[in-house]
């Protein structure tokens, strides 16, 4: 009798594990919203939720670029750019304090802009973040959580590169590696994202 109960319990545990994995609900707190066949281009925890930028396609080729946001295993907001649709992402980079740059990647849905940021060099207050804006009004401006194992609060070199290591801190030297991400001359003013009057210092 005890043996039958033990076997039944093991079977139920195995079934629960299969369904949990199938729906993306695992014990890994650092999971992204990227699918198994996708590559993470940016991903981090924003409070209890995760924001991810994911690339599909073969090595060295991005055929689809997807933004996903929501609780682990539950996507609440998604935007995908592909060659066969009109959706596109945009990017720019701005100098901040001496030796620091803020890279912005965004998409617009109606009059709302969803914007991922990465600050590198100098004394950046955080690595990455997510802002949501309607015109000049900031609806949300949140930083990536610190030190979450597996998070990638910066843009992958597969997506964005600079001309050379020596020139990587120049604001005019950023290159997009996919036609799904277009480089723009201007983005959101960095002092809107970093309220300190001196910006990231």
PDB file of C-alpha atoms in Angstrom:
ATOM      1  CA  UNK A   1       0.000   0.000   0.000  1.00  0.00           C
ATOM      2  CA  UNK A   2       2.792   2.398   0.999  1.00  0.00           C
ATOM      3  CA  UNK A   3       4.652   1.503  -2.210  1.00  0.00           C
ATOM      4  CA  UNK A   4       1.585   2.341  -4.342  1.00  0.00           C
ATOM      5  CA  UNK A   5       1.227   5.755  -2.638  1.00  0.00           C
ATOM      6  CA  UNK A   6       4.899   6.469  -3.260  1.00  0.00           C
ATOM      7  CA  UNK A   7       4.625   5.577  -6.961  1.00  0.00           C
ATOM      8  CA  UNK A   8       1.449   7.684  -7.323  1.00  0.00           C
ATOM      9  CA  UNK A   9       3.207  10.653  -5.712  1.00  0.00           C
ATOM     10  CA  UNK A  10       6.195  10.337  -8.026  1.00  0.00           C
ATOM     11  CA  UNK A  11       3.934  10.186 -11.099  1.00  0.00           C
ATOM     12  CA  UNK A  12       2.024  13.308  -9.989  1.00  0.00           C
ATOM     13  CA  UNK A  13       5.301  15.148  -9.359  1.00  0.00           C
ATOM     14  CA  UNK A  14       6.572  14.237 -12.832  1.00  0.00           C
ATOM     15  CA  UNK A  15       3.309  15.394 -14.471  1.00  0.00           C
ATOM     16  CA  UNK A  16       3.432  18.697 -12.546  1.00  0.00           C
ATOM     17  CA  UNK A  17       7.022  19.236 -13.639  1.00  0.00           C
ATOM     18  CA  UNK A  18       6.137  18.633 -17.306  1.00  0.00           C
ATOM     19  CA  UNK A  19       3.219  21.097 -17.212  1.00  0.00           C
ATOM     20  CA  UNK A  20       5.247  23.711 -15.321  1.00  0.00           C
ATOM     21  CA  UNK A  21       8.018  23.588 -17.906  1.00  0.00           C
ATOM     22  CA  UNK A  22       5.557  23.630 -20.785  1.00  0.00           C
ATOM     23  CA  UNK A  23       4.023  26.867 -19.578  1.00  0.00           C
ATOM     24  CA  UNK A  24       7.319  28.523 -18.690  1.00  0.00           C
ATOM     25  CA  UNK A  25       6.797  28.304 -14.924  1.00  0.00           C
ATOM     26  CA  UNK A  26      10.064  26.974 -13.621  1.00  0.00           C
ATOM     27  CA  UNK A  27      12.024  27.373 -10.413  1.00  0.00           C
ATOM     28  CA  UNK A  28      14.603  29.522 -12.245  1.00  0.00           C
ATOM     29  CA  UNK A  29      13.993  33.131 -11.092  1.00  0.00           C
ATOM     30  CA  UNK A  30      16.294  34.470 -13.808  1.00  0.00           C
ATOM     31  CA  UNK A  31      14.359  33.123 -16.780  1.00  0.00           C
ATOM     32  CA  UNK A  32      13.702  35.478 -19.680  1.00  0.00           C
ATOM     33  CA  UNK A  33      10.674  35.650 -21.936  1.00  0.00           C
ATOM     34  CA  UNK A  34      12.743  34.402 -24.883  1.00  0.00           C
ATOM     35  CA  UNK A  35      11.699  31.112 -26.460  1.00  0.00           C
ATOM     36  CA  UNK A  36      14.026  28.126 -26.593  1.00  0.00           C
ATOM     37  CA  UNK A  37      14.903  28.817 -30.236  1.00  0.00           C
ATOM     38  CA  UNK A  38      15.550  32.538 -29.607  1.00  0.00           C
ATOM     39  CA  UNK A  39      18.631  34.390 -28.387  1.00  0.00           C
ATOM     40  CA  UNK A  40      18.530  36.929 -25.550  1.00  0.00           C
ATOM     41  CA  UNK A  41      19.476  40.446 -26.676  1.00  0.00           C
ATOM     42  CA  UNK A  42      18.456  42.144 -23.407  1.00  0.00           C
ATOM     43  CA  UNK A  43      16.620  40.806 -20.372  1.00  0.00           C
ATOM     44  CA  UNK A  44      16.238  41.762 -16.740  1.00  0.00           C
ATOM     45  CA  UNK A  45      13.885  41.770 -13.784  1.00  0.00           C
ATOM     46  CA  UNK A  46      11.842  44.931 -13.244  1.00  0.00           C
ATOM     47  CA  UNK A  47      10.445  44.469  -9.728  1.00  0.00           C
ATOM     48  CA  UNK A  48       8.394  41.228  -9.954  1.00  0.00           C
ATOM     49  CA  UNK A  49       8.268  41.238 -13.766  1.00  0.00           C
ATOM     50  CA  UNK A  50      10.706  40.523 -16.579  1.00  0.00           C
ATOM     51  CA  UNK A  51      11.386  42.540 -19.704  1.00  0.00           C
ATOM     52  CA  UNK A  52      13.138  40.769 -22.585  1.00  0.00           C
ATOM     53  CA  UNK A  53      14.306  41.542 -26.092  1.00  0.00           C
ATOM     54  CA  UNK A  54      14.664  38.324 -28.091  1.00  0.00           C
ATOM     55  CA  UNK A  55      16.093  37.507 -31.530  1.00  0.00           C
ATOM     56  CA  UNK A  56      15.075  34.642 -33.825  1.00  0.00           C
ATOM     57  CA  UNK A  57      17.002  33.398 -36.852  1.00  0.00           C
ATOM     58  CA  UNK A  58      20.149  31.515 -37.731  1.00  0.00           C
ATOM     59  CA  UNK A  59      23.648  32.398 -36.498  1.00  0.00           C
ATOM     60  CA  UNK A  60      24.511  35.971 -37.411  1.00  0.00           C
ATOM     61  CA  UNK A  61      21.006  36.607 -38.791  1.00  0.00           C
ATOM     62  CA  UNK A  62      18.054  38.189 -36.990  1.00  0.00           C
ATOM     63  CA  UNK A  63      14.787  37.395 -38.788  1.00  0.00           C
ATOM     64  CA  UNK A  64      12.537  38.517 -35.925  1.00  0.00           C
ATOM     65  CA  UNK A  65      13.072  40.803 -32.944  1.00  0.00           C
ATOM     66  CA  UNK A  66      10.566  40.589 -30.088  1.00  0.00           C
ATOM     67  CA  UNK A  67       9.928  42.673 -26.983  1.00  0.00           C
ATOM     68  CA  UNK A  68       8.079  40.866 -24.189  1.00  0.00           C
ATOM     69  CA  UNK A  69       7.107  42.058 -20.717  1.00  0.00           C
ATOM     70  CA  UNK A  70       5.256  40.440 -17.850  1.00  0.00           C
ATOM     71  CA  UNK A  71       5.420  38.096 -14.911  1.00  0.00           C
ATOM     72  CA  UNK A  72       7.638  35.009 -15.316  1.00  0.00           C
ATOM     73  CA  UNK A  73       5.851  32.649 -17.683  1.00  0.00           C
ATOM     74  CA  UNK A  74       3.107  35.199 -18.479  1.00  0.00           C
ATOM     75  CA  UNK A  75       3.678  37.727 -21.268  1.00  0.00           C
ATOM     76  CA  UNK A  76       1.485  40.815 -20.802  1.00  0.00           C
ATOM     77  CA  UNK A  77       2.863  43.014 -23.584  1.00  0.00           C
ATOM     78  CA  UNK A  78       4.540  41.880 -26.811  1.00  0.00           C
ATOM     79  CA  UNK A  79       5.839  43.620 -29.940  1.00  0.00           C
ATOM     80  CA  UNK A  80       7.567  41.777 -32.801  1.00  0.00           C
ATOM     81  CA  UNK A  81       9.385  43.194 -35.820  1.00  0.00           C
ATOM     82  CA  UNK A  82       9.870  40.942 -38.855  1.00  0.00           C
ATOM     83  CA  UNK A  83      10.770  41.505 -42.488  1.00  0.00           C
ATOM     84  CA  UNK A  84       7.161  40.764 -43.469  1.00  0.00           C
ATOM     85  CA  UNK A  85       5.531  43.354 -41.196  1.00  0.00           C
ATOM     86  CA  UNK A  86       5.857  47.111 -40.739  1.00  0.00           C
ATOM     87  CA  UNK A  87       6.995  46.970 -37.103  1.00  0.00           C
ATOM     88  CA  UNK A  88      10.474  48.283 -36.398  1.00  0.00           C
ATOM     89  CA  UNK A  89      12.650  49.057 -33.396  1.00  0.00           C
ATOM     90  CA  UNK A  90      14.782  52.192 -33.159  1.00  0.00           C
ATOM     91  CA  UNK A  91      18.000  52.998 -31.327  1.00  0.00           C
ATOM     92  CA  UNK A  92      20.257  55.882 -30.432  1.00  0.00           C
ATOM     93  CA  UNK A  93      23.157  56.535 -28.096  1.00  0.00           C
ATOM     94  CA  UNK A  94      23.867  59.708 -26.136  1.00  0.00           C
ATOM     95  CA  UNK A  95      26.917  60.886 -24.174  1.00  0.00           C
ATOM     96  CA  UNK A  96      26.281  61.431 -20.478  1.00  0.00           C
ATOM     97  CA  UNK A  97      28.959  62.235 -17.914  1.00  0.00           C
ATOM     98  CA  UNK A  98      32.595  61.990 -19.069  1.00  0.00           C
ATOM     99  CA  UNK A  99      33.186  58.426 -20.208  1.00  0.00           C
ATOM    100  CA  UNK A 100      29.529  57.342 -20.014  1.00  0.00           C
ATOM    101  CA  UNK A 101      27.027  56.574 -22.753  1.00  0.00           C
ATOM    102  CA  UNK A 102      23.301  55.838 -22.589  1.00  0.00           C
ATOM    103  CA  UNK A 103      22.011  53.507 -25.316  1.00  0.00           C
ATOM    104  CA  UNK A 104      18.272  53.551 -26.006  1.00  0.00           C
ATOM    105  CA  UNK A 105      16.243  50.963 -27.936  1.00  0.00           C
ATOM    106  CA  UNK A 106      12.520  51.564 -28.351  1.00  0.00           C
ATOM    107  CA  UNK A 107       9.327  50.960 -30.285  1.00  0.00           C
ATOM    108  CA  UNK A 108       6.159  53.030 -30.509  1.00  0.00           C
ATOM    109  CA  UNK A 109       2.627  51.727 -30.175  1.00  0.00           C
ATOM    110  CA  UNK A 110       0.272  54.579 -30.980  1.00  0.00           C
ATOM    111  CA  UNK A 111       1.373  57.543 -28.877  1.00  0.00           C
ATOM    112  CA  UNK A 112       3.114  55.358 -26.265  1.00  0.00           C
ATOM    113  CA  UNK A 113       6.839  54.648 -26.427  1.00  0.00           C
ATOM    114  CA  UNK A 114       8.405  51.587 -24.756  1.00  0.00           C
ATOM    115  CA  UNK A 115      12.092  52.213 -24.242  1.00  0.00           C
ATOM    116  CA  UNK A 116      14.934  50.012 -22.983  1.00  0.00           C
ATOM    117  CA  UNK A 117      18.119  51.682 -21.783  1.00  0.00           C
ATOM    118  CA  UNK A 118      21.682  50.675 -21.049  1.00  0.00           C
ATOM    119  CA  UNK A 119      24.218  52.951 -19.373  1.00  0.00           C
ATOM    120  CA  UNK A 120      27.901  52.072 -19.799  1.00  0.00           C
ATOM    121  CA  UNK A 121      31.098  53.682 -18.559  1.00  0.00           C
ATOM    122  CA  UNK A 122      31.464  56.543 -16.107  1.00  0.00           C
ATOM    123  CA  UNK A 123      29.524  56.183 -12.875  1.00  0.00           C
ATOM    124  CA  UNK A 124      26.212  54.919 -14.213  1.00  0.00           C
ATOM    125  CA  UNK A 125      23.542  54.635 -11.495  1.00  0.00           C
ATOM    126  CA  UNK A 126      22.332  51.331 -13.016  1.00  0.00           C
ATOM    127  CA  UNK A 127      23.104  49.038 -15.928  1.00  0.00           C
ATOM    128  CA  UNK A 128      19.743  48.910 -17.664  1.00  0.00           C
ATOM    129  CA  UNK A 129      16.158  49.976 -17.368  1.00  0.00           C
ATOM    130  CA  UNK A 130      12.696  50.276 -18.891  1.00  0.00           C
ATOM    131  CA  UNK A 131      10.767  53.496 -19.460  1.00  0.00           C
ATOM    132  CA  UNK A 132       7.255  53.974 -20.823  1.00  0.00           C
ATOM    133  CA  UNK A 133       6.334  57.417 -22.119  1.00  0.00           C
ATOM    134  CA  UNK A 134       3.367  59.175 -23.681  1.00  0.00           C
ATOM    135  CA  UNK A 135       4.731  62.267 -25.355  1.00  0.00           C
ATOM    136  CA  UNK A 136       6.744  64.116 -22.702  1.00  0.00           C
ATOM    137  CA  UNK A 137       4.940  62.361 -19.847  1.00  0.00           C
ATOM    138  CA  UNK A 138       6.854  59.546 -18.143  1.00  0.00           C
ATOM    139  CA  UNK A 139       4.398  56.782 -17.256  1.00  0.00           C
ATOM    140  CA  UNK A 140       7.075  54.437 -15.924  1.00  0.00           C
ATOM    141  CA  UNK A 141      10.821  54.652 -15.391  1.00  0.00           C
ATOM    142  CA  UNK A 142      12.235  51.583 -13.660  1.00  0.00           C
ATOM    143  CA  UNK A 143      15.715  50.172 -13.206  1.00  0.00           C
ATOM    144  CA  UNK A 144      16.761  46.578 -13.723  1.00  0.00           C
ATOM    145  CA  UNK A 145      17.151  44.716 -10.454  1.00  0.00           C
ATOM    146  CA  UNK A 146      20.737  44.379  -9.301  1.00  0.00           C
ATOM    147  CA  UNK A 147      22.618  41.098  -9.224  1.00  0.00           C
ATOM    148  CA  UNK A 148      19.916  38.717 -10.438  1.00  0.00           C
ATOM    149  CA  UNK A 149      21.734  35.650 -11.713  1.00  0.00           C
ATOM    150  CA  UNK A 150      21.206  35.122 -15.439  1.00  0.00           C
ATOM    151  CA  UNK A 151      19.896  38.626 -16.171  1.00  0.00           C
ATOM    152  CA  UNK A 152      21.418  40.524 -19.102  1.00  0.00           C
ATOM    153  CA  UNK A 153      20.666  44.236 -18.470  1.00  0.00           C
ATOM    154  CA  UNK A 154      22.597  45.347 -21.557  1.00  0.00           C
ATOM    155  CA  UNK A 155      22.296  44.983 -25.315  1.00  0.00           C
ATOM    156  CA  UNK A 156      24.000  42.017 -27.007  1.00  0.00           C
ATOM    157  CA  UNK A 157      26.746  42.741 -29.528  1.00  0.00           C
ATOM    158  CA  UNK A 158      24.757  40.626 -31.998  1.00  0.00           C
ATOM    159  CA  UNK A 159      22.197  43.454 -32.038  1.00  0.00           C
ATOM    160  CA  UNK A 160      24.306  46.601 -31.629  1.00  0.00           C
ATOM    161  CA  UNK A 161      28.045  47.079 -32.084  1.00  0.00           C
ATOM    162  CA  UNK A 162      30.501  49.941 -32.163  1.00  0.00           C
ATOM    163  CA  UNK A 163      33.098  50.415 -34.903  1.00  0.00           C
ATOM    164  CA  UNK A 164      36.107  49.481 -32.794  1.00  0.00           C
ATOM    165  CA  UNK A 165      37.052  48.896 -29.189  1.00  0.00           C
ATOM    166  CA  UNK A 166      38.903  52.221 -29.140  1.00  0.00           C
ATOM    167  CA  UNK A 167      35.848  54.069 -30.463  1.00  0.00           C
ATOM    168  CA  UNK A 168      33.225  52.179 -28.457  1.00  0.00           C
ATOM    169  CA  UNK A 169      32.547  55.207 -26.270  1.00  0.00           C
ATOM    170  CA  UNK A 170      31.848  57.541 -29.192  1.00  0.00           C
ATOM    171  CA  UNK A 171      28.199  58.495 -29.540  1.00  0.00           C
ATOM    172  CA  UNK A 172      28.369  58.545 -33.359  1.00  0.00           C
ATOM    173  CA  UNK A 173      29.833  55.091 -33.833  1.00  0.00           C
ATOM    174  CA  UNK A 174      26.919  52.747 -33.041  1.00  0.00           C
ATOM    175  CA  UNK A 175      25.885  50.225 -35.699  1.00  0.00           C
ATOM    176  CA  UNK A 176      22.750  48.093 -35.943  1.00  0.00           C
ATOM    177  CA  UNK A 177      23.287  44.524 -37.096  1.00  0.00           C
ATOM    178  CA  UNK A 178      19.734  44.017 -38.365  1.00  0.00           C
ATOM    179  CA  UNK A 179      17.344  45.929 -40.611  1.00  0.00           C
ATOM    180  CA  UNK A 180      14.704  45.425 -37.932  1.00  0.00           C
ATOM    181  CA  UNK A 181      16.506  47.989 -35.737  1.00  0.00           C
ATOM    182  CA  UNK A 182      17.040  51.446 -37.220  1.00  0.00           C
ATOM    183  CA  UNK A 183      19.559  53.946 -35.864  1.00  0.00           C
ATOM    184  CA  UNK A 184      18.098  57.384 -35.134  1.00  0.00           C
ATOM    185  CA  UNK A 185      19.916  60.646 -34.442  1.00  0.00           C
ATOM    186  CA  UNK A 186      17.788  61.497 -31.415  1.00  0.00           C
ATOM    187  CA  UNK A 187      15.837  59.679 -28.742  1.00  0.00           C
ATOM    188  CA  UNK A 188      14.393  60.637 -25.365  1.00  0.00           C
ATOM    189  CA  UNK A 189      16.463  63.255 -23.535  1.00  0.00           C
ATOM    190  CA  UNK A 190      18.616  61.329 -21.073  1.00  0.00           C
ATOM    191  CA  UNK A 191      17.811  63.786 -18.275  1.00  0.00           C
ATOM    192  CA  UNK A 192      14.190  62.645 -18.546  1.00  0.00           C
ATOM    193  CA  UNK A 193      15.391  59.104 -17.825  1.00  0.00           C
ATOM    194  CA  UNK A 194      18.016  60.114 -15.267  1.00  0.00           C
ATOM    195  CA  UNK A 195      16.432  62.983 -13.276  1.00  0.00           C
ATOM    196  CA  UNK A 196      19.716  64.007 -11.628  1.00  0.00           C
ATOM    197  CA  UNK A 197      20.477  67.348 -13.279  1.00  0.00           C
ATOM    198  CA  UNK A 198      23.918  66.080 -14.235  1.00  0.00           C
ATOM    199  CA  UNK A 199      22.604  62.853 -15.743  1.00  0.00           C
ATOM    200  CA  UNK A 200      24.421  59.599 -14.943  1.00  0.00           C
ATOM    201  CA  UNK A 201      27.540  60.580 -12.978  1.00  0.00           C
TER     202      UNK A 201
END
